[in-house]
């Protein structure tokens, strides 16, 4: 017997097979006293990567699966995976009570309810049930994690601002003599502020780029461990559009944190600074 199959990603790793290979298997019929092992050659036409149990399974066409178990017309359960629209108040309405226009909108919307309704409509006597409790729980967890990440990010930016302010205050104290000398030689406050802001900006651009690369690597590692399990291999997650956003945030934090110290330095009396150094 020959056929085509889609094999789960983890199973392909265990069996060391790839797309295009031919998998030869023997499928006995348990419980049949006169069973004869069925020899089947399956050509691997695709690899499934879902992050679920299907990654460890072989997906066969229905006709082949029925012939393997010697039940050509028997179907007890069919699992359907669909990308659906989040449920809202309109999705929970009874389609039989809707107006023709609203019924068409409801019917064509990718709600889980409308998909189940169409399955029952296409297969009379079928019982379509929605298995979405796990997805809903995962969605709630992800929403809470997302909120926590925003809170941690805000706290990290605030802490970074204080750290920059403290570092700039230390730099101003250490370079007080230079500031006083430049002021006494006629340097304007704007020129001195521009000097400090330029140094801070260059460091912020370098640190922002480095943080973007480190964050992308950490996101890839966490994604592989959390969503694909310990066997998942990290894949690079580089989103170019985020680089200018991260650099802009780094510049904003650096400039905002250094501004109080720079303003304090510009208010210093240059003659008093030079007298202290002597």
XYZ file of C-alpha atoms in Angstrom:
278
model
C 0.000 0.000 0.000
C 1.289 3.417 -0.907
C 0.252 6.861 0.249
C 1.264 10.262 1.430
C 1.573 11.518 4.969
C 2.463 14.530 7.054
C 4.730 13.767 9.998
C 5.099 15.805 13.173
C 8.321 17.716 13.590
C 9.428 15.933 16.762
C 8.697 12.538 15.251
C 10.825 13.369 12.199
C 13.688 14.188 14.552
C 13.273 10.873 16.360
C 13.067 8.862 13.121
C 15.694 10.969 11.311
C 13.513 11.510 8.268
C 12.888 14.552 6.116
C 10.352 15.793 3.622
C 10.433 13.700 0.450
C 11.601 10.509 2.192
C 9.616 7.299 2.019
C 8.614 5.800 5.349
C 7.935 2.063 5.220
C 5.869 0.818 8.149
C 3.931 -2.307 9.107
C 0.536 -1.717 10.666
C -1.068 -4.815 12.259
C -4.741 -5.023 13.109
C -4.946 -5.806 16.856
C -7.823 -8.017 17.882
C -8.224 -9.656 14.498
C -7.428 -13.423 14.870
C -6.443 -13.677 11.247
C -4.618 -10.378 11.023
C -1.917 -9.860 8.461
C 0.465 -6.943 8.921
C -0.204 -4.234 6.373
C 2.904 -3.025 4.639
C 2.679 0.636 3.768
C 5.076 3.020 2.052
C 4.346 6.605 2.969
C 5.964 9.485 1.144
C 6.519 12.389 3.528
C 4.942 15.398 1.826
C 5.037 17.774 4.776
C 6.228 18.336 8.330
C 3.777 19.606 10.949
C 4.971 22.007 13.618
C 2.085 22.931 15.927
C 3.624 22.803 19.379
C 0.990 20.222 20.337
C 0.552 16.431 20.264
C 0.468 16.461 16.462
C 4.240 17.042 16.486
C 4.630 13.402 17.610
C 2.062 11.902 15.220
C 1.687 10.793 11.615
C -1.190 12.488 9.807
C -2.765 10.310 7.114
C -5.519 10.915 4.581
C -8.859 9.679 5.877
C -9.216 6.927 3.233
C -5.817 5.436 4.076
C -6.449 5.621 7.814
C -9.790 3.854 7.394
C -8.259 1.108 5.295
C -5.495 0.600 7.867
C -7.984 -0.132 10.636
C -10.258 -2.024 8.209
C -13.174 0.333 8.807
C -13.771 2.026 5.475
C -16.834 4.008 6.508
C -16.318 4.460 10.235
C -15.506 7.839 11.747
C -15.766 8.326 15.477
C -14.067 11.677 15.919
C -12.441 14.311 13.741
C -10.216 17.001 15.207
C -10.222 20.297 13.331
C -7.737 23.058 13.971
C -8.866 26.512 12.860
C -7.659 30.067 13.321
C -10.681 31.773 14.837
C -11.773 35.266 15.749
C -12.019 36.034 19.504
C -15.495 35.462 20.813
C -17.618 38.529 21.515
C -21.278 39.242 22.259
C -22.233 38.915 18.591
C -20.586 35.482 18.350
C -22.730 34.150 21.211
C -26.027 35.051 19.535
C -28.357 32.359 18.199
C -27.985 32.478 14.391
C -31.577 31.349 13.892
C -32.856 34.535 15.576
C -30.728 36.936 13.502
C -31.870 38.932 10.527
C -30.692 37.718 7.100
C -27.997 40.409 6.955
C -26.705 39.726 10.485
C -26.931 35.984 9.892
C -24.696 36.298 6.820
C -22.163 38.345 8.794
C -22.224 35.833 11.656
C -22.042 32.874 9.263
C -19.027 34.279 7.373
C -17.124 35.385 10.467
C -14.449 32.917 11.677
C -16.035 32.418 15.083
C -15.668 29.037 16.733
C -19.467 28.964 17.036
C -20.006 29.626 13.328
C -17.459 26.968 12.332
C -19.185 24.396 14.553
C -22.532 25.478 13.106
C -21.310 24.941 9.539
C -19.900 21.494 10.435
C -23.257 20.413 11.850
C -24.912 21.835 8.759
C -22.589 20.024 6.345
C -22.687 16.677 8.214
C -26.234 15.946 9.434
C -26.249 14.196 12.791
C -22.714 15.309 13.638
C -21.987 16.735 17.061
C -19.479 19.587 16.823
C -17.918 20.546 20.148
C -15.473 23.322 20.784
C -12.285 22.330 22.581
C -10.933 25.711 23.537
C -10.550 25.747 27.296
C -6.811 25.201 26.997
C -6.474 27.979 24.431
C -8.532 30.357 26.535
C -6.425 29.595 29.608
C -3.250 30.104 27.609
C -4.644 33.352 26.235
C -5.437 34.634 29.732
C -1.985 33.664 30.938
C -0.362 35.385 27.957
C -2.396 38.541 28.577
C -1.279 38.633 32.196
C 2.308 37.941 31.204
C 2.078 40.734 28.641
C 0.831 43.163 31.291
C 3.585 42.057 33.647
C 6.175 42.579 30.907
C 4.911 46.123 30.308
C 5.144 46.823 34.039
C 8.654 45.382 34.241
C 9.690 47.381 31.167
C 8.387 50.612 32.688
C 10.188 49.870 35.956
C 13.380 49.039 34.047
C 13.200 52.316 32.099
C 12.664 54.259 35.323
C 15.565 52.495 37.018
C 17.743 53.120 33.954
C 16.868 56.813 34.104
C 17.957 57.023 37.746
C 21.148 55.109 36.939
C 21.972 57.494 34.088
C 21.295 60.470 36.352
C 23.615 59.101 39.042
C 26.335 58.312 36.491
C 26.086 61.784 34.954
C 26.209 63.428 38.395
C 29.422 61.523 39.122
C 30.851 62.536 35.745
C 30.015 66.199 36.397
C 31.758 66.105 39.777
C 34.840 64.464 38.285
C 34.972 66.917 35.380
C 34.097 70.018 37.332
C 37.501 71.523 36.630
C 37.076 71.053 32.881
C 33.641 72.676 33.012
C 34.988 75.647 34.959
C 37.932 76.044 32.587
C 35.713 75.954 29.490
C 33.342 78.496 31.020
C 36.221 80.824 31.948
C 37.599 80.589 28.384
C 34.289 81.760 26.971
C 32.468 78.529 26.188
C 28.716 79.017 26.253
C 26.364 76.936 28.349
C 24.798 75.560 25.184
C 28.164 74.337 23.901
C 28.958 72.592 27.182
C 25.485 71.022 27.313
C 25.852 69.871 23.703
C 29.170 68.215 24.574
C 27.639 66.195 27.410
C 24.513 65.359 25.415
C 26.644 64.178 22.481
C 28.609 61.828 24.704
C 25.424 60.566 26.322
C 23.716 60.102 22.950
C 26.581 58.062 21.480
C 26.624 55.801 24.523
C 22.832 55.457 24.350
C 22.930 54.441 20.655
C 25.600 51.830 21.352
C 23.818 50.518 24.446
C 20.424 50.495 22.680
C 21.781 48.474 19.747
C 23.502 46.044 22.086
C 20.320 45.718 24.160
C 18.264 45.070 21.020
C 20.548 42.206 19.982
C 20.677 40.747 23.498
C 16.901 41.053 23.892
C 16.266 39.357 20.547
C 18.504 36.468 21.551
C 16.795 36.164 24.934
C 13.351 36.240 23.267
C 14.397 33.441 20.913
C 15.695 31.329 23.799
C 12.585 31.869 25.942
C 10.292 31.206 22.984
C 12.030 27.906 22.282
C 11.840 26.811 25.926
C 8.319 28.011 26.758
C 6.388 27.413 23.534
C 8.308 24.543 21.967
C 9.603 22.674 25.000
C 13.141 21.801 25.992
C 13.733 20.063 22.667
C 13.025 23.205 20.668
C 15.999 24.871 19.069
C 16.188 28.670 19.417
C 15.545 30.594 16.226
C 16.793 34.120 15.719
C 14.079 36.719 16.274
C 15.277 39.934 14.672
C 12.552 42.482 13.915
C 14.276 45.404 12.168
C 11.453 47.838 12.903
C 12.134 47.472 16.636
C 15.743 48.642 16.378
C 14.953 52.358 15.904
C 12.276 52.098 18.605
C 14.749 50.615 21.098
C 17.444 53.158 20.186
C 14.930 56.014 20.514
C 13.901 54.765 23.975
C 17.555 54.518 24.986
C 18.167 58.088 23.800
C 15.077 59.349 25.632
C 16.093 57.650 28.872
C 19.699 58.822 28.570
C 18.781 62.431 27.799
C 16.042 62.546 30.416
C 18.270 61.033 33.099
C 21.288 63.239 32.366
C 19.418 66.547 32.021
C 19.159 67.342 35.783
C 22.891 66.782 36.316
C 23.837 68.813 33.231
C 21.610 71.703 34.301
C 23.177 71.612 37.755
C 26.648 71.721 36.184
C 25.757 74.757 34.070
C 24.589 76.645 37.149
C 28.007 76.276 38.786
C 30.185 79.339 39.223
C 33.332 78.735 37.118
C 35.535 80.870 39.340
C 34.477 78.954 42.434
C 35.188 75.659 40.693
C 38.665 76.771 39.648
C 39.457 78.009 43.173
C 38.449 74.640 44.605
C 40.738 72.812 42.153
C 43.682 74.999 43.088
